[in-house]
mmCIF file of C-alpha atoms in Angstrom:
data_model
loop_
_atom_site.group_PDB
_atom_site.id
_atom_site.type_symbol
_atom_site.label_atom_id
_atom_site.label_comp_id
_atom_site.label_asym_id
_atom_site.label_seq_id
_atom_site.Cartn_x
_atom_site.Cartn_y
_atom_site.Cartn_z
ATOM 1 C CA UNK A 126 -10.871 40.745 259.143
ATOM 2 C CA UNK A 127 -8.208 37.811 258.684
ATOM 3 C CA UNK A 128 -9.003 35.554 256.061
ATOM 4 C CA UNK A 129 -7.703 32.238 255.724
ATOM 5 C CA UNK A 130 -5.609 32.792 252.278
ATOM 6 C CA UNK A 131 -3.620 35.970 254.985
ATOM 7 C CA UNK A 132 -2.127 32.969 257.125
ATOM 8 C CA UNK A 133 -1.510 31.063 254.125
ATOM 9 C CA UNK A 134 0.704 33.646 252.434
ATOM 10 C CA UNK A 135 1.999 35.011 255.546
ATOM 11 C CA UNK A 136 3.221 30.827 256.264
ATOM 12 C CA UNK A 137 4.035 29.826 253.062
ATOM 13 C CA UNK A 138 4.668 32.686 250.548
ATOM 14 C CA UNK A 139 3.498 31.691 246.974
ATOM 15 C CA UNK A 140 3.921 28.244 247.194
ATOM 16 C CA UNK A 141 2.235 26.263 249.274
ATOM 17 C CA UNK A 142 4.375 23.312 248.387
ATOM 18 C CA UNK A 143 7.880 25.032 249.210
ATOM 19 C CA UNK A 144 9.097 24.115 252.508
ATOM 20 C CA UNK A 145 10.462 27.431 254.567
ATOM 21 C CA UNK A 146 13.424 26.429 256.940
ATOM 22 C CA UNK A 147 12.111 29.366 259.579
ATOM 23 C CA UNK A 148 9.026 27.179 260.226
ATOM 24 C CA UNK A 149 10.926 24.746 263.164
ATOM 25 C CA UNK A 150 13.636 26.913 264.381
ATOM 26 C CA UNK A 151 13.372 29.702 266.929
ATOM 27 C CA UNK A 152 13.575 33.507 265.192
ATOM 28 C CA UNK A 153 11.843 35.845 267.208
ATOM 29 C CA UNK A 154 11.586 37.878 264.183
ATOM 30 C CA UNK A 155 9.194 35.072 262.757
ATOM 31 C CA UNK A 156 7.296 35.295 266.067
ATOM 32 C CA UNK A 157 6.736 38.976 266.025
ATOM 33 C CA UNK A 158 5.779 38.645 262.465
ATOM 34 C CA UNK A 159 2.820 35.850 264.138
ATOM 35 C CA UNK A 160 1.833 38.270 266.772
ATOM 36 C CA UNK A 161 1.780 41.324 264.886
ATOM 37 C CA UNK A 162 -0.167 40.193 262.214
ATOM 38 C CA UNK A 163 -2.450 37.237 263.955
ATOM 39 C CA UNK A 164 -1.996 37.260 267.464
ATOM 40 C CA UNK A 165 -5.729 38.059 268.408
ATOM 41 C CA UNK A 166 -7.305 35.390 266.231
ATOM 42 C CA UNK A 167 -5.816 32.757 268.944
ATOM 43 C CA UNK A 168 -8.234 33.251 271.786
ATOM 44 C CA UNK A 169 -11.282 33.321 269.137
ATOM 45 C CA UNK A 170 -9.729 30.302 267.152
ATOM 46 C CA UNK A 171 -10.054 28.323 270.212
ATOM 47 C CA UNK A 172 -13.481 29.431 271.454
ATOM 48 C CA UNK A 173 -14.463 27.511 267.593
ATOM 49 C CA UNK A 174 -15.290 31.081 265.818
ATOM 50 C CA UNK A 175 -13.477 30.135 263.004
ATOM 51 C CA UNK A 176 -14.733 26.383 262.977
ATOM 52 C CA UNK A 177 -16.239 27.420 259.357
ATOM 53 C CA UNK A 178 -13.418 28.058 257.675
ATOM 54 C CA UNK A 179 -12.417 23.780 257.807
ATOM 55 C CA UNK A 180 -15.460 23.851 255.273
ATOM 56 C CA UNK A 181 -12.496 24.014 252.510
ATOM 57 C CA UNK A 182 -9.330 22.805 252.891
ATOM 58 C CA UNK A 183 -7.233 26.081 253.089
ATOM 59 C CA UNK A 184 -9.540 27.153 255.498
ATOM 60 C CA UNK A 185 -8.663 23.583 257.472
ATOM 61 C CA UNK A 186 -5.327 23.979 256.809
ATOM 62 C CA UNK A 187 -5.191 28.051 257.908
ATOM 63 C CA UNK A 188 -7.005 26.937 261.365
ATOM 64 C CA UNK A 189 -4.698 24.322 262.237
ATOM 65 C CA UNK A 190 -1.955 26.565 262.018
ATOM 66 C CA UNK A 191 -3.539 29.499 264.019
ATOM 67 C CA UNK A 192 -4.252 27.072 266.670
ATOM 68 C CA UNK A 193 -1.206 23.958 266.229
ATOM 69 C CA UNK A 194 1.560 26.211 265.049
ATOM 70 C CA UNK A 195 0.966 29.885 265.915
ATOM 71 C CA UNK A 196 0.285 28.566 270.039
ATOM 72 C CA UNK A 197 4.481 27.185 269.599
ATOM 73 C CA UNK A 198 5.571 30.778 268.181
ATOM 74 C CA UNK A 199 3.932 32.509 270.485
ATOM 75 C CA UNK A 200 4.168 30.490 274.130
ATOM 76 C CA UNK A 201 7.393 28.654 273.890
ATOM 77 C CA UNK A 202 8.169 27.596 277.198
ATOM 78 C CA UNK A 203 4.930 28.010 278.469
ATOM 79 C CA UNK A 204 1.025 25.674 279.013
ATOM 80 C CA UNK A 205 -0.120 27.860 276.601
ATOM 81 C CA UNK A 206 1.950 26.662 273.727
ATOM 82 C CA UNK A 207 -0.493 23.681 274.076
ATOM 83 C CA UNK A 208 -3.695 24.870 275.099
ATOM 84 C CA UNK A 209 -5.359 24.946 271.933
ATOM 85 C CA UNK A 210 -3.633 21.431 271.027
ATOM 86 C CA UNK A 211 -7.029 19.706 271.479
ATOM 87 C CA UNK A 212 -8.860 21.775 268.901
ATOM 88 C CA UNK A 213 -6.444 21.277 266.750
ATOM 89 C CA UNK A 214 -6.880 18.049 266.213
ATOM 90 C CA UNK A 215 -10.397 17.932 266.139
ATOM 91 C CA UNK A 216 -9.984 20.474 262.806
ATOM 92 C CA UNK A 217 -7.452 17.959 261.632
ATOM 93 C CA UNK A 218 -9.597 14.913 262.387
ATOM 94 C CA UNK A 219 -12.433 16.454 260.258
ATOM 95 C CA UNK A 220 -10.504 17.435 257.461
ATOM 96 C CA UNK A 221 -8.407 14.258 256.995
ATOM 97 C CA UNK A 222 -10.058 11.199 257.950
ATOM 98 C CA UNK A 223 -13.800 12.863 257.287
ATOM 99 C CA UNK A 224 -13.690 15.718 254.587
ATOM 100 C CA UNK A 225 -10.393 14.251 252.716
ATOM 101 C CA UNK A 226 -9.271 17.944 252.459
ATOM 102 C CA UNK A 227 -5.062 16.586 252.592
ATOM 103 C CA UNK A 228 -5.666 15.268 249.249
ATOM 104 C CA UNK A 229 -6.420 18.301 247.990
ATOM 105 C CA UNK A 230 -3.332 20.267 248.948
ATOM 106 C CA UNK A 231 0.364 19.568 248.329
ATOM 107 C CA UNK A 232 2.730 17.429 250.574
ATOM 108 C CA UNK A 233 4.138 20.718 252.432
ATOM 109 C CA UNK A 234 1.026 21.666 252.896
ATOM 110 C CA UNK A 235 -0.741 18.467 253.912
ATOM 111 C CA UNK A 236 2.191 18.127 256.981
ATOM 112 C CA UNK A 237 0.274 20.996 258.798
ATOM 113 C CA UNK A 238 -2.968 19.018 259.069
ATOM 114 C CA UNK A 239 -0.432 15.954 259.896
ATOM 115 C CA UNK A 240 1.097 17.700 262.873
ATOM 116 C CA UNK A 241 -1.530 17.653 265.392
ATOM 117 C CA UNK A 242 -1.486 14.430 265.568
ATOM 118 C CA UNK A 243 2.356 14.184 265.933
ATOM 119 C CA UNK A 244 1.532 17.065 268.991
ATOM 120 C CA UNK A 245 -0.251 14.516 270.585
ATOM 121 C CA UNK A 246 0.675 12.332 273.815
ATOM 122 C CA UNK A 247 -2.103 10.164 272.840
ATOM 123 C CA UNK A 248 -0.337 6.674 270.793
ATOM 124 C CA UNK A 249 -3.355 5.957 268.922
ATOM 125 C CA UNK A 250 -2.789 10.079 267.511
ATOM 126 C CA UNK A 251 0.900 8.839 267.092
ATOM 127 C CA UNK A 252 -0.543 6.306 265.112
ATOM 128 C CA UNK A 253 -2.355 8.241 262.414
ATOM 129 C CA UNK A 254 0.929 10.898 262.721
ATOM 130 C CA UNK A 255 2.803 8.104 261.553
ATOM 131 C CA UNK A 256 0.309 6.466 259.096
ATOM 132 C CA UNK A 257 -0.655 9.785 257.224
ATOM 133 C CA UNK A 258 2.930 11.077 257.251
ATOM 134 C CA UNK A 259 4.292 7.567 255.543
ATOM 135 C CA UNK A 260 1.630 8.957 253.001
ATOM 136 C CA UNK A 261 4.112 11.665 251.425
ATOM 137 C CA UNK A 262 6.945 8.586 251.383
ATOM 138 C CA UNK A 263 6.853 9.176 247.855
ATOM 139 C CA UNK A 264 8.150 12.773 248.007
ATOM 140 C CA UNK A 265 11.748 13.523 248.228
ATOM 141 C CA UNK A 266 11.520 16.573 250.969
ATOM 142 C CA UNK A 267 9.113 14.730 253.040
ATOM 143 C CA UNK A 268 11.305 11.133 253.233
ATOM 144 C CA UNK A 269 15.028 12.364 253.229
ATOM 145 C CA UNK A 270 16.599 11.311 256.704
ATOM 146 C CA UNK A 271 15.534 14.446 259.112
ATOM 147 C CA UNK A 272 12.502 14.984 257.028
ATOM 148 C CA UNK A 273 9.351 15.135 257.803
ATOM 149 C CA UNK A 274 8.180 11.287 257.899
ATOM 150 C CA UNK A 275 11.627 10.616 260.014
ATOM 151 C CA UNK A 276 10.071 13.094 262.975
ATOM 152 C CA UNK A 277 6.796 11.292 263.109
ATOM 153 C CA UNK A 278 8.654 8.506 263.812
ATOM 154 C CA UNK A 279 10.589 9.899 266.072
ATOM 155 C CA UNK A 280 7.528 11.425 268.290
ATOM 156 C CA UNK A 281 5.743 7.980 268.444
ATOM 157 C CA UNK A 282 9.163 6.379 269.521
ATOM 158 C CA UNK A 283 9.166 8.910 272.060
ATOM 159 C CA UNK A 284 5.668 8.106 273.069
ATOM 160 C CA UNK A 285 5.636 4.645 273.277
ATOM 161 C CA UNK A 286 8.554 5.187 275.904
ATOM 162 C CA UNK A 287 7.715 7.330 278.173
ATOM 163 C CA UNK A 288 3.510 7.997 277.505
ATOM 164 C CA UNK A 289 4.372 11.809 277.157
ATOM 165 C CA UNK A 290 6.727 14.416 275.675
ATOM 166 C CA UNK A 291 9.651 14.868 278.759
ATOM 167 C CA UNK A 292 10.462 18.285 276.934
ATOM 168 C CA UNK A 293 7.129 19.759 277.982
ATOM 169 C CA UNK A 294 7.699 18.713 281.423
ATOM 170 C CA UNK A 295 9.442 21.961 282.527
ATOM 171 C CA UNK A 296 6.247 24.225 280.552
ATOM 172 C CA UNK A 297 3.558 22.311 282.029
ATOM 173 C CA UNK A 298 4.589 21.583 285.507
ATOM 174 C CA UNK A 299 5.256 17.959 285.673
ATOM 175 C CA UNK A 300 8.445 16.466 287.275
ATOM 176 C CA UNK A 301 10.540 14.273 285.148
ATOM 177 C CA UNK A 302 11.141 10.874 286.033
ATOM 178 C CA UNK A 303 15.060 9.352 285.903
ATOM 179 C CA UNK A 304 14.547 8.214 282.756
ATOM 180 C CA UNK A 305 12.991 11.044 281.310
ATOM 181 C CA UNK A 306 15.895 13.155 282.831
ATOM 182 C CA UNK A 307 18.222 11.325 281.211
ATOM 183 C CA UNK A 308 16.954 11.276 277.901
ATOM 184 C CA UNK A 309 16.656 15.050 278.163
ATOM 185 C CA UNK A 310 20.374 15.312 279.059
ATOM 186 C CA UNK A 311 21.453 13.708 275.624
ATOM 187 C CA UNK A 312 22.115 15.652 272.897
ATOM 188 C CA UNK A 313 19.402 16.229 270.520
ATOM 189 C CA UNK A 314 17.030 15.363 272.957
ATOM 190 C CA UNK A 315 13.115 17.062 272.365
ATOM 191 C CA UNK A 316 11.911 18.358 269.657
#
């Protein structure tokens, strides 16, 4: 049986305040690392049977990644990369605004129960991204230009445009408008 503290060490190593560059690039090595060692616990994740483990906040924090980050490694290109996106935010919801459980863990660590929000095509979830990222403003990693605050920024910008993400167009089967397909001609374009 997985155990929250496996994902943990398998994400973060020792440290769950050490950022790890392989976390927002694609290595399929990563990825078959995630499916190898966790790629069951998705379907069960989202069906809520490990809703218990958001009791504490590694739990919270190991459940938003099995079903926030693990869904990205392991769909890319594909509805299923956001399927579980939903859940995911309700675990967030509980453990930040309700149960407090961010203030408990270090910056890194706190981004993970950040990002379903910044997943979101809702603005009032780009909201909160934004507000609970510009938490960590005092911490070097997290504020640094291309950090961490800089993308929630970027997401709700992207929002507030065009009332989606245009780079999941292709994945989920919705046509791009003009504007959206120009945007995703420029460089740098998506996330």
């Amino acid at each position: 049986m997985t155990a929250p503290a496996d994902i943990l060490d398998f994400w973060f190593g020792a440290d769950l305040a050490a950022w790890q560059p392989r976390w927002f690039v694609v290595d399929p090595a990563f990825d078959a690392g995630i499916r190898s060692r966790f790629g069951t616990l998705l379907a069960p994740a989202r069906e809520g049977t490990f809703d218990a483990w958001g009791a504490t906040p590694e739990g919270a924090l190991a459940l938003c990644l099995v079903l926030d980050q693990f869904p990205r490694n392991l769909h890319r290109g594909t509805p299923e990369a956001f399927a579980s996106d939903a859940h995911a935010r309700t675990v967030a919801r509980q453990a930040v605004l309700r149960d407090r459980h961010d203030l408990r863990l270090p910056a890194t660590a706190r981004c993970f129960l950040y990002l379903p929000f910044e997943h979101s095509e809702d603005p009032a979830d780009q909201d909160l991204s934004v507000a609970l990222f510009e938490g960590l403003r005092d911490d070097p990693i997290h504020a640094a230009p291309g950090g961490s605050i800089d993308y929630a920024w970027r997401h709700r910008a992207v929002i507030r445009r065009f009332g989606r993400f245009p780079h999941r167009n292709a994945a989920l089967g919705r046509a791009n408008t003009p504007q959206e397909a120009a945007y995703l001609a420029l460089p740098g374009a998506g996330f």
